[in-house]
PDB file of C-alpha atoms in Angstrom:
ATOM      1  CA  UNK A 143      -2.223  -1.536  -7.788  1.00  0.00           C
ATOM      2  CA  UNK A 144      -2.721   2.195  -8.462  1.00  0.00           C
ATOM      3  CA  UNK A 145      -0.387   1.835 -11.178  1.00  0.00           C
ATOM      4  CA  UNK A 146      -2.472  -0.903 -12.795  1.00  0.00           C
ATOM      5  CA  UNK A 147      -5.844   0.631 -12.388  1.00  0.00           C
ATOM      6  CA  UNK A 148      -4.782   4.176 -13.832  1.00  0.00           C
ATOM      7  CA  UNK A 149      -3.392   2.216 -17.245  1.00  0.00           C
ATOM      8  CA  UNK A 150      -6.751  -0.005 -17.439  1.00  0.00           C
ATOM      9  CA  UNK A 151      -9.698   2.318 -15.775  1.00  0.00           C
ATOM     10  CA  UNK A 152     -12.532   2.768 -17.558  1.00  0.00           C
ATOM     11  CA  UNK A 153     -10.400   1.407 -20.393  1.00  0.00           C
ATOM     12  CA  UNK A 154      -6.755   0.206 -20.967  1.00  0.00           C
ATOM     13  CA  UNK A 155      -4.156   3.092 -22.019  1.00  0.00           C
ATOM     14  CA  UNK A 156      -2.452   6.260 -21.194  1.00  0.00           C
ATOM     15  CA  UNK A 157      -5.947   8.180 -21.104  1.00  0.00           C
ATOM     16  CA  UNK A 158      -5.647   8.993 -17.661  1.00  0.00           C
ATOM     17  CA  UNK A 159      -2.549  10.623 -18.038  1.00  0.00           C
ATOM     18  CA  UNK A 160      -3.263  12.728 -21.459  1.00  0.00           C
ATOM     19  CA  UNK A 161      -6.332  14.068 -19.234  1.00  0.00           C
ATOM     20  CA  UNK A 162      -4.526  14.997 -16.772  1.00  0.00           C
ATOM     21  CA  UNK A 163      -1.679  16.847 -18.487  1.00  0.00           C
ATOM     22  CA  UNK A 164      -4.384  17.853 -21.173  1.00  0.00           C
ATOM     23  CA  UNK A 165      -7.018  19.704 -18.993  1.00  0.00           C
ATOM     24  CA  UNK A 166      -6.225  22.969 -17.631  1.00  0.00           C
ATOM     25  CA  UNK A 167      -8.077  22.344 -14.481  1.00  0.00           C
ATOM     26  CA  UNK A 168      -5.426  19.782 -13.806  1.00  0.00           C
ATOM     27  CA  UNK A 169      -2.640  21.676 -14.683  1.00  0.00           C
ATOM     28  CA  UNK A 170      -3.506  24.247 -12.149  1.00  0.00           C
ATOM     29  CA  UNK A 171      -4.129  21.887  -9.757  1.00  0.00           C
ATOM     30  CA  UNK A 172      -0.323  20.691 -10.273  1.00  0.00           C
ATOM     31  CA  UNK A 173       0.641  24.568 -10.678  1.00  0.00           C
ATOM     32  CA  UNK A 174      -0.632  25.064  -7.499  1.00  0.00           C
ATOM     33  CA  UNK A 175       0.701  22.383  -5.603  1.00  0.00           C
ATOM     34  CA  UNK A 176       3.954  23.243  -6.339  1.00  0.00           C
ATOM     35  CA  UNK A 177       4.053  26.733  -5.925  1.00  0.00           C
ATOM     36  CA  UNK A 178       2.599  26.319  -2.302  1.00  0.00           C
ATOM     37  CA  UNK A 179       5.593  23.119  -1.976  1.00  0.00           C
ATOM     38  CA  UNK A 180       8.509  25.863  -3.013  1.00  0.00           C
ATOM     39  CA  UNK A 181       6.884  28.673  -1.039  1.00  0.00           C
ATOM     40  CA  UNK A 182       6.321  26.834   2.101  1.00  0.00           C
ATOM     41  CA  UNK A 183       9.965  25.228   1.672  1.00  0.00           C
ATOM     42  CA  UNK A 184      11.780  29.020   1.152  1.00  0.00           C
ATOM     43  CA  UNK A 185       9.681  30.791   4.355  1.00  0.00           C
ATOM     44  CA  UNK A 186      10.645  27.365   6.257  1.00  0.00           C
ATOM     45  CA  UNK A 187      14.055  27.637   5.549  1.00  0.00           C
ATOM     46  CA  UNK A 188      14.241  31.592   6.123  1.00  0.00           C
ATOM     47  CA  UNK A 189      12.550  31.416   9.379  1.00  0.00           C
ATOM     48  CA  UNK A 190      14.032  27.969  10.824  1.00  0.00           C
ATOM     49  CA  UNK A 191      17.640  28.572  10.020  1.00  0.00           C
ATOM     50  CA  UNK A 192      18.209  31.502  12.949  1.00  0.00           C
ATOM     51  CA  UNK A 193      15.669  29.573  15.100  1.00  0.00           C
ATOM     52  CA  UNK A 194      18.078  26.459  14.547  1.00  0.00           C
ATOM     53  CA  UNK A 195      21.497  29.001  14.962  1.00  0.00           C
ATOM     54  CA  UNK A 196      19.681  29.951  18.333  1.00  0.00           C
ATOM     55  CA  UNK A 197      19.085  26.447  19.729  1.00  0.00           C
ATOM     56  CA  UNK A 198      22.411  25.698  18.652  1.00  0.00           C
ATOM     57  CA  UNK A 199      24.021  28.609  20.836  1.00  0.00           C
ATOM     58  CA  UNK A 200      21.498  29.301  23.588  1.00  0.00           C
ATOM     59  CA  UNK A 201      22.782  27.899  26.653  1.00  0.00           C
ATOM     60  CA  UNK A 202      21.440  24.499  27.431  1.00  0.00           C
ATOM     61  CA  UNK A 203      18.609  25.285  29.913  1.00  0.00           C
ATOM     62  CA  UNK A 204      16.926  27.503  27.411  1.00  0.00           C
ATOM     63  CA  UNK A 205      17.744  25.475  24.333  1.00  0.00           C
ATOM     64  CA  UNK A 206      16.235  22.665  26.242  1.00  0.00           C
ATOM     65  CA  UNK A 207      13.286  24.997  26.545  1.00  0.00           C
ATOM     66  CA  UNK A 208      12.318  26.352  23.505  1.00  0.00           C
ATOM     67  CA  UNK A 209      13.330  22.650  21.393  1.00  0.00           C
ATOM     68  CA  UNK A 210      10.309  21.668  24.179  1.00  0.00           C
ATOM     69  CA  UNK A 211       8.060  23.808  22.615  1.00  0.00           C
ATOM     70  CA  UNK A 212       8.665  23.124  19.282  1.00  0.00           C
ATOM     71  CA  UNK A 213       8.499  19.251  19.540  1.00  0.00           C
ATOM     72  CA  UNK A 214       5.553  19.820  21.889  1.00  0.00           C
ATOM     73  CA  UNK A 215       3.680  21.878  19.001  1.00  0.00           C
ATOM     74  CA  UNK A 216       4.191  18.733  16.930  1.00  0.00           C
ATOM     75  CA  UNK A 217       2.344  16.751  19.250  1.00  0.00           C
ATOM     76  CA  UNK A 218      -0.759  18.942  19.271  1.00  0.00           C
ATOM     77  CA  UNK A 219      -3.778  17.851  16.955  1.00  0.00           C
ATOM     78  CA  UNK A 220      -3.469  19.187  13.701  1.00  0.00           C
ATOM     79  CA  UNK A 221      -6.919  20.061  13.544  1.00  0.00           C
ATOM     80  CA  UNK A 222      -7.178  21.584  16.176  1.00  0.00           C
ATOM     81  CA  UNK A 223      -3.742  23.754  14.806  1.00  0.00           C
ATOM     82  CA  UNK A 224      -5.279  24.402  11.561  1.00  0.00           C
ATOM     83  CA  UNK A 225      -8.504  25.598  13.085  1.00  0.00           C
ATOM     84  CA  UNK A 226      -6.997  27.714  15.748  1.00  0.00           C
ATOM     85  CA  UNK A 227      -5.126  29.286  12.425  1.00  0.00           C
ATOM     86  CA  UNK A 228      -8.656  29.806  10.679  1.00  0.00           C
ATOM     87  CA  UNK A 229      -9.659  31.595  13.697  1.00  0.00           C
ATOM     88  CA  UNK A 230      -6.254  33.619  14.017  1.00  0.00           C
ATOM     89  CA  UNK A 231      -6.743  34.399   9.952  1.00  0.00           C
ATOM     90  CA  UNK A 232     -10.426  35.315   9.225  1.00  0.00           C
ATOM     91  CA  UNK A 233     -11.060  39.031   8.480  1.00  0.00           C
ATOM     92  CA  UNK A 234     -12.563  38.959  11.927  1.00  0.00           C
ATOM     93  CA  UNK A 235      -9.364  37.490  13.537  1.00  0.00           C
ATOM     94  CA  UNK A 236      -6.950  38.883  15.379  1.00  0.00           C
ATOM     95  CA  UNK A 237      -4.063  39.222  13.178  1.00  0.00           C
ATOM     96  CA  UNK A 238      -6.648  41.547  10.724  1.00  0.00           C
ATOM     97  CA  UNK A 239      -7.615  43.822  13.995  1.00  0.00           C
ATOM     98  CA  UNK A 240      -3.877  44.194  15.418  1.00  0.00           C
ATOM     99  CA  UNK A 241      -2.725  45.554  11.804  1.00  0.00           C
ATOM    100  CA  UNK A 242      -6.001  47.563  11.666  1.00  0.00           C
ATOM    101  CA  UNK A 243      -5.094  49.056  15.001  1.00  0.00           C
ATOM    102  CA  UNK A 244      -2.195  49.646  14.588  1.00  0.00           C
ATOM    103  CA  UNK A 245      -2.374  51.456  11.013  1.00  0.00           C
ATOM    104  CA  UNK A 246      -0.904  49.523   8.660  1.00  0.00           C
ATOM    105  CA  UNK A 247      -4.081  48.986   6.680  1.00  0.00           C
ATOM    106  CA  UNK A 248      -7.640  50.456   6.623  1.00  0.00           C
ATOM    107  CA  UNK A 249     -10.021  46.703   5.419  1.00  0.00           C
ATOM    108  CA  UNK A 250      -9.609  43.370   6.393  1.00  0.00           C
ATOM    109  CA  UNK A 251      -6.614  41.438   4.058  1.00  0.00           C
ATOM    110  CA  UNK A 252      -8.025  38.187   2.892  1.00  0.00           C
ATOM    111  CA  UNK A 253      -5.805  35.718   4.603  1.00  0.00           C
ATOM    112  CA  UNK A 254      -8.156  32.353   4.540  1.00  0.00           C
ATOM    113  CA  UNK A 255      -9.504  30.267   1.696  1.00  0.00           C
ATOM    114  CA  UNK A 256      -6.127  31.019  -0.560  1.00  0.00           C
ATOM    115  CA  UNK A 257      -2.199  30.433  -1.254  1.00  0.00           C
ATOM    116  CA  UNK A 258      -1.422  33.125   1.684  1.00  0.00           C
ATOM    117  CA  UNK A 259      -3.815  30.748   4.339  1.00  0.00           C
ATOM    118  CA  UNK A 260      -2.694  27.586   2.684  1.00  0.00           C
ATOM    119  CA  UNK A 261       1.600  28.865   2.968  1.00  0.00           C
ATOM    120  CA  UNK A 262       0.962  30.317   6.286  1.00  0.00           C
ATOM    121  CA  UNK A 263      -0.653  27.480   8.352  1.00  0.00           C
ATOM    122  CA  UNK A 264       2.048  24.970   6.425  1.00  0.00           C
ATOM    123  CA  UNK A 265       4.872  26.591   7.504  1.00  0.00           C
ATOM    124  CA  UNK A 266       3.637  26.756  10.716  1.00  0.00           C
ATOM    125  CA  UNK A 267       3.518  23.176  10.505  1.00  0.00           C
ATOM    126  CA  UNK A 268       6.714  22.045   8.546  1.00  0.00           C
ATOM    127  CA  UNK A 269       8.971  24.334  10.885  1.00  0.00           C
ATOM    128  CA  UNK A 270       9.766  21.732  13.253  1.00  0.00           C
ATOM    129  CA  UNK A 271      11.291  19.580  10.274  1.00  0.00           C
ATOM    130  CA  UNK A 272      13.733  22.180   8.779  1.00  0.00           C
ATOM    131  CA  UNK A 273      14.495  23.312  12.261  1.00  0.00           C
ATOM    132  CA  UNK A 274      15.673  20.005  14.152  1.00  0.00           C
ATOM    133  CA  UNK A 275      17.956  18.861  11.106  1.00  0.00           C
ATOM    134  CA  UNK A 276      19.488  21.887  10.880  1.00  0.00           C
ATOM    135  CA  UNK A 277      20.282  22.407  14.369  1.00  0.00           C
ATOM    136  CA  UNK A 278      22.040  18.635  14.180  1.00  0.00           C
ATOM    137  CA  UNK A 279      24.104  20.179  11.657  1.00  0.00           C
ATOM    138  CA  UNK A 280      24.815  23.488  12.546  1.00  0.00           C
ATOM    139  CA  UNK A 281      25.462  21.881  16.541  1.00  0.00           C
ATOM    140  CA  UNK A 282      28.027  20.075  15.027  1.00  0.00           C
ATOM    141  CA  UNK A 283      29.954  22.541  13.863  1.00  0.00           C
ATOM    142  CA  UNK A 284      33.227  23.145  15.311  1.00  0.00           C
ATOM    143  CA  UNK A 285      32.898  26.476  17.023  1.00  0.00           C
ATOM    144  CA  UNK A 286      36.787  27.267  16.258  1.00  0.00           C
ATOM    145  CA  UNK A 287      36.192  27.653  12.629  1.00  0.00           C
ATOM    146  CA  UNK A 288      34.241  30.646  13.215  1.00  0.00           C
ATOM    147  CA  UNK A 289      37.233  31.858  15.718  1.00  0.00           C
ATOM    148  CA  UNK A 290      39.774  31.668  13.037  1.00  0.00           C
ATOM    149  CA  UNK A 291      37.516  32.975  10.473  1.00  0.00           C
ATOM    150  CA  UNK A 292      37.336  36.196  12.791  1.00  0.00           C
ATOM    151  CA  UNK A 293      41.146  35.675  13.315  1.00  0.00           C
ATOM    152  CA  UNK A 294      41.800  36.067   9.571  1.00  0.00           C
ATOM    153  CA  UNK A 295      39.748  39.430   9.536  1.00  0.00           C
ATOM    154  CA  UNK A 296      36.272  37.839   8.258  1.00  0.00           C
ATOM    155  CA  UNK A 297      33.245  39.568   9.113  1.00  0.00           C
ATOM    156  CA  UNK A 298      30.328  38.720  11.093  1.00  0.00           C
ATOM    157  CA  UNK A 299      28.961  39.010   7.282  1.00  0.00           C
ATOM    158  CA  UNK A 300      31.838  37.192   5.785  1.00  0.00           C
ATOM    159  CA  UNK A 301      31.328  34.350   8.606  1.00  0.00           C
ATOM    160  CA  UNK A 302      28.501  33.395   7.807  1.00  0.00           C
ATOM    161  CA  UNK A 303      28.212  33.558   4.753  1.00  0.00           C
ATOM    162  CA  UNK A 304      31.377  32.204   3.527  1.00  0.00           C
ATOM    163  CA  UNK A 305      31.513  29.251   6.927  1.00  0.00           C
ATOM    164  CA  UNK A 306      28.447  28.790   8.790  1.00  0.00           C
ATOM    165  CA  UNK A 307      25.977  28.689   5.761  1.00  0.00           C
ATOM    166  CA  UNK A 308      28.147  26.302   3.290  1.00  0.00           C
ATOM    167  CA  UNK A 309      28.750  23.820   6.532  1.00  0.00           C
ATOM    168  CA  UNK A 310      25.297  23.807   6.643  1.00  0.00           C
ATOM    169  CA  UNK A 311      23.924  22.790   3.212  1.00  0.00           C
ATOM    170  CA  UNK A 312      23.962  19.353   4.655  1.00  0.00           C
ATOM    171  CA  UNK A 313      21.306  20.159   7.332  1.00  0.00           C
ATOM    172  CA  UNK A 314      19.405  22.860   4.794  1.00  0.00           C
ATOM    173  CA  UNK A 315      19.245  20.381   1.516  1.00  0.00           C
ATOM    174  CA  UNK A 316      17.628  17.507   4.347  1.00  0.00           C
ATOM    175  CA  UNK A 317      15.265  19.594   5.920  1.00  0.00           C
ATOM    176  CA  UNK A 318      14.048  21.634   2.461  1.00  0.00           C
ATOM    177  CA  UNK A 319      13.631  18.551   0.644  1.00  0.00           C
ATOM    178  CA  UNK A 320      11.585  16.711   3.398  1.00  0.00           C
ATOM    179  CA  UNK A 321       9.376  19.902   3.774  1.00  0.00           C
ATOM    180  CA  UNK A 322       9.188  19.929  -0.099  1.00  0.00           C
ATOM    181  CA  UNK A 323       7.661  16.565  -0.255  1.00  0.00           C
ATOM    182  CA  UNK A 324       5.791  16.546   2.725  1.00  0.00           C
ATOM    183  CA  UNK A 325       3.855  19.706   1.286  1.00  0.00           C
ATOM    184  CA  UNK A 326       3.337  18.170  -2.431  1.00  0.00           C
ATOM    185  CA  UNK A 327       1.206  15.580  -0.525  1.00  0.00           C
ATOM    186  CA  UNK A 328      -0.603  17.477   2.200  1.00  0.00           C
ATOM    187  CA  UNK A 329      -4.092  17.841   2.465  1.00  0.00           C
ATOM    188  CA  UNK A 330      -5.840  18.729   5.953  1.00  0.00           C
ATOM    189  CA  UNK A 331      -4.102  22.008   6.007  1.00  0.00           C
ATOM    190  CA  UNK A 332      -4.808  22.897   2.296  1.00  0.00           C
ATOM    191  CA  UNK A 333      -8.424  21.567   2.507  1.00  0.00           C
ATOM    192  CA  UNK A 334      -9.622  23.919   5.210  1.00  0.00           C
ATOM    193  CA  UNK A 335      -7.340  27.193   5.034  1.00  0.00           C
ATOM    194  CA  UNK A 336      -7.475  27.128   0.839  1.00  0.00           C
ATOM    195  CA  UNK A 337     -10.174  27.696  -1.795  1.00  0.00           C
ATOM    196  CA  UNK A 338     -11.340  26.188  -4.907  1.00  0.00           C
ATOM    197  CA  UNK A 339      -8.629  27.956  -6.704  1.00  0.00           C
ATOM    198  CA  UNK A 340      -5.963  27.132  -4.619  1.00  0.00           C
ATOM    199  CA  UNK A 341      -6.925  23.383  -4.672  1.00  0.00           C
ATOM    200  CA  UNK A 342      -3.393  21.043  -4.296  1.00  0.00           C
ATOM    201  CA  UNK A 343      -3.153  17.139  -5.793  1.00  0.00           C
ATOM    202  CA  UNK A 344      -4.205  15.756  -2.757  1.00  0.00           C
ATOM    203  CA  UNK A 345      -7.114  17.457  -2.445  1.00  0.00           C
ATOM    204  CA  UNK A 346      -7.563  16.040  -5.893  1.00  0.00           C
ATOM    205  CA  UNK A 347      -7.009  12.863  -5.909  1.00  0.00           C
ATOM    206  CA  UNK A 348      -9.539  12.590  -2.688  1.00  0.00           C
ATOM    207  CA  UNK A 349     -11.926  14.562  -4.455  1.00  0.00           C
ATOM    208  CA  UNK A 350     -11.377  11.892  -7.424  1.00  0.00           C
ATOM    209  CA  UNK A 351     -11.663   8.565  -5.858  1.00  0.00           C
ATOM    210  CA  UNK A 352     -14.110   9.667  -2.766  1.00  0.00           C
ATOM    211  CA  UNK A 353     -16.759  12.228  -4.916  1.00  0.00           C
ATOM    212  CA  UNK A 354     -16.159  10.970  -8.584  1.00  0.00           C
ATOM    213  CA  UNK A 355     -14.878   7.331  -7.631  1.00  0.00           C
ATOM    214  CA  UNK A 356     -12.545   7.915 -11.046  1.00  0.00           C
ATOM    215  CA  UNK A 357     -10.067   5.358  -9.683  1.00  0.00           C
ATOM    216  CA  UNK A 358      -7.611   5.529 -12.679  1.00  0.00           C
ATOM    217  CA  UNK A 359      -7.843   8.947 -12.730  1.00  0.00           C
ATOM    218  CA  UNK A 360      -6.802   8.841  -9.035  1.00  0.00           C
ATOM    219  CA  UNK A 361      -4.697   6.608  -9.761  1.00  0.00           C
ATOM    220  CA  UNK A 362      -2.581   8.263 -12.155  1.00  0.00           C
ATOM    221  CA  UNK A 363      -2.480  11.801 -10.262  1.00  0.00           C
ATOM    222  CA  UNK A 364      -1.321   9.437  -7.255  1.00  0.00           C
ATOM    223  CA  UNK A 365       1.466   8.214  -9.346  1.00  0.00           C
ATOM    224  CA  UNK A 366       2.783  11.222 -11.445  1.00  0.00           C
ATOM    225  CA  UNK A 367       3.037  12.302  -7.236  1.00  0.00           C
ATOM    226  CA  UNK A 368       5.094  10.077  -6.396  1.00  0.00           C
ATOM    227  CA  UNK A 369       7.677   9.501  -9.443  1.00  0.00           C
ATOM    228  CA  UNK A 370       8.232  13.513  -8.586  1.00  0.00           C
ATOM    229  CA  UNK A 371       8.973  12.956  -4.984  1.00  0.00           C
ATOM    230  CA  UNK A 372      11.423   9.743  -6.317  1.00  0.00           C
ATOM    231  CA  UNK A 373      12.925  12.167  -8.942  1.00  0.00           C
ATOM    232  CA  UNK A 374      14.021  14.533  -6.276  1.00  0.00           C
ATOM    233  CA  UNK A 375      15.575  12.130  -3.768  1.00  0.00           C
ATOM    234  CA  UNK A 376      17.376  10.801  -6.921  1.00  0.00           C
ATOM    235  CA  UNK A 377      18.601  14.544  -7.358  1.00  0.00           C
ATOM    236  CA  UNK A 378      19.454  15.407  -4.069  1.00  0.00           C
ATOM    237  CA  UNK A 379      21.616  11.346  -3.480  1.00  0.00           C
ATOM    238  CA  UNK A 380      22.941  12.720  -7.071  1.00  0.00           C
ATOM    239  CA  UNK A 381      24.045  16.407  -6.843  1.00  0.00           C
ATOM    240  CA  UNK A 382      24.407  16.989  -3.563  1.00  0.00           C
ATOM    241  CA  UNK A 383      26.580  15.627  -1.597  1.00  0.00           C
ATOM    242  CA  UNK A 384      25.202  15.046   1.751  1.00  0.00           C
ATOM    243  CA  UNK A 385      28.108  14.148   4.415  1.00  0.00           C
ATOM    244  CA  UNK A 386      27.347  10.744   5.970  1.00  0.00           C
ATOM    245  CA  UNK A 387      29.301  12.039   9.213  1.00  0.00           C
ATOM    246  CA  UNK A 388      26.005  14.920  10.099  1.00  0.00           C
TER     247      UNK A 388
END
């Protein structure tokens, strides 16, 4: 139906679409989506990937623990997460006065209404779905491959590197592609931490069809959303070749 109404609203055509790939409000709008998407996928991966190795390792009372917590932070209200991170971020805040305090700069860094706010309080969000895929993976990893790596004169370098990172593309192409998409089409988090110039699609298309009621408009900024999240499950079921077995 959103299909329909973005070809025929106000009139029948591709108008929609030529605004929306024509104006460079738009195209910022899409720009910024998608940096935010890639930046919020990298930090994820960076950050999740030892937290993963270390639930994967730990022994079993404390990886029972700390996967707790993280599942548990997924079950907290996200407003009430995103607002405790408006508080923690404000120039006020308390992430501004400990690096104050401690030196490391002399004014307040502007860490709300922008990318930084909007990639911050995402990743905070998206870490619990890079990090429980990946752990799956890197779990079931025989731990005697590592052995004979270190048998054959390999590194703690070469290890992981060249064993423990290729054996778990599986787990790291699942969980960056589901954080990917998840962030192309959130919109509490970049609502309140962003800014008018860090606006993402969703905020646009609810700023659309709730302030402007441009339906086809909506419409087709819903759509060209999700052929892109379609076009990259088609590449990842296409180039990379996930193993049916993690």
């Amino acid at each position: 139906m959103l299909l329909v109404r973005s070809v025929l609203e106000p009139a029948p055509g591709l108008e929609n679409y030529a605004t929306l790939f024509g104006s460079t409000t738009y195209l910022k709008v899409f720009s910024n989506t998608f940096l935010v998407a890639s930046l919020v996928t990298i930090v994820s991966v960076v950050v999740g990937f030892p937290v993963a190795w270390a639930l994967a390792i730990l022994p079993r009372r404390w990886a029972v623990f700390l996967l707790a917590v993280i599942v548990l932070s997924m079950w907290t209200n996200l407003l009430a997460r995103t607002y405790a991170w408006m508080v923690l971020l404000q120039r006020t805040g308390i992430i501004n006065k400990i690096l104050m305090n401690l030196g490391i700069i002399d004014s307040p860094l502007a860490l709300v209404n922008n990318i930084t706010g909007v990639t911050i309080g995402m990743v905070y969000i998206m870490l619990p779905f890079i990090i429980l895929p990946l752990m799956g993976v890197i779990s079931s990893i025989d731990a005697s491959i590592l052995r004979a790596a270190a048998l054959c004169g390999a590194g703690k370098w070469q290890s992981f590197t060249r064993v423990l990172l290729p054996l778990s593309l599986p787990g790291i192409a699942a969980g960056a592609l589901m954080v990917f998409v998840m962030s192309l089409g959130y919109f509490v988090t970049p609502a309140l931490l962003g800014g008018a110039s860090s606006m993402m699609l969703a905020e646009l298309i609810a700023q659309l069809v709730q302030s402007l009621v441009k339906w086809g408009l909506g419409g087709a900024a819903a759509f060209v959303l999700l052929v892109v999240t379609l076009g990259l499950y088609f590449l990842q079921l296409r180039y990379l070749k996930v193993d049916k077995r993690s």
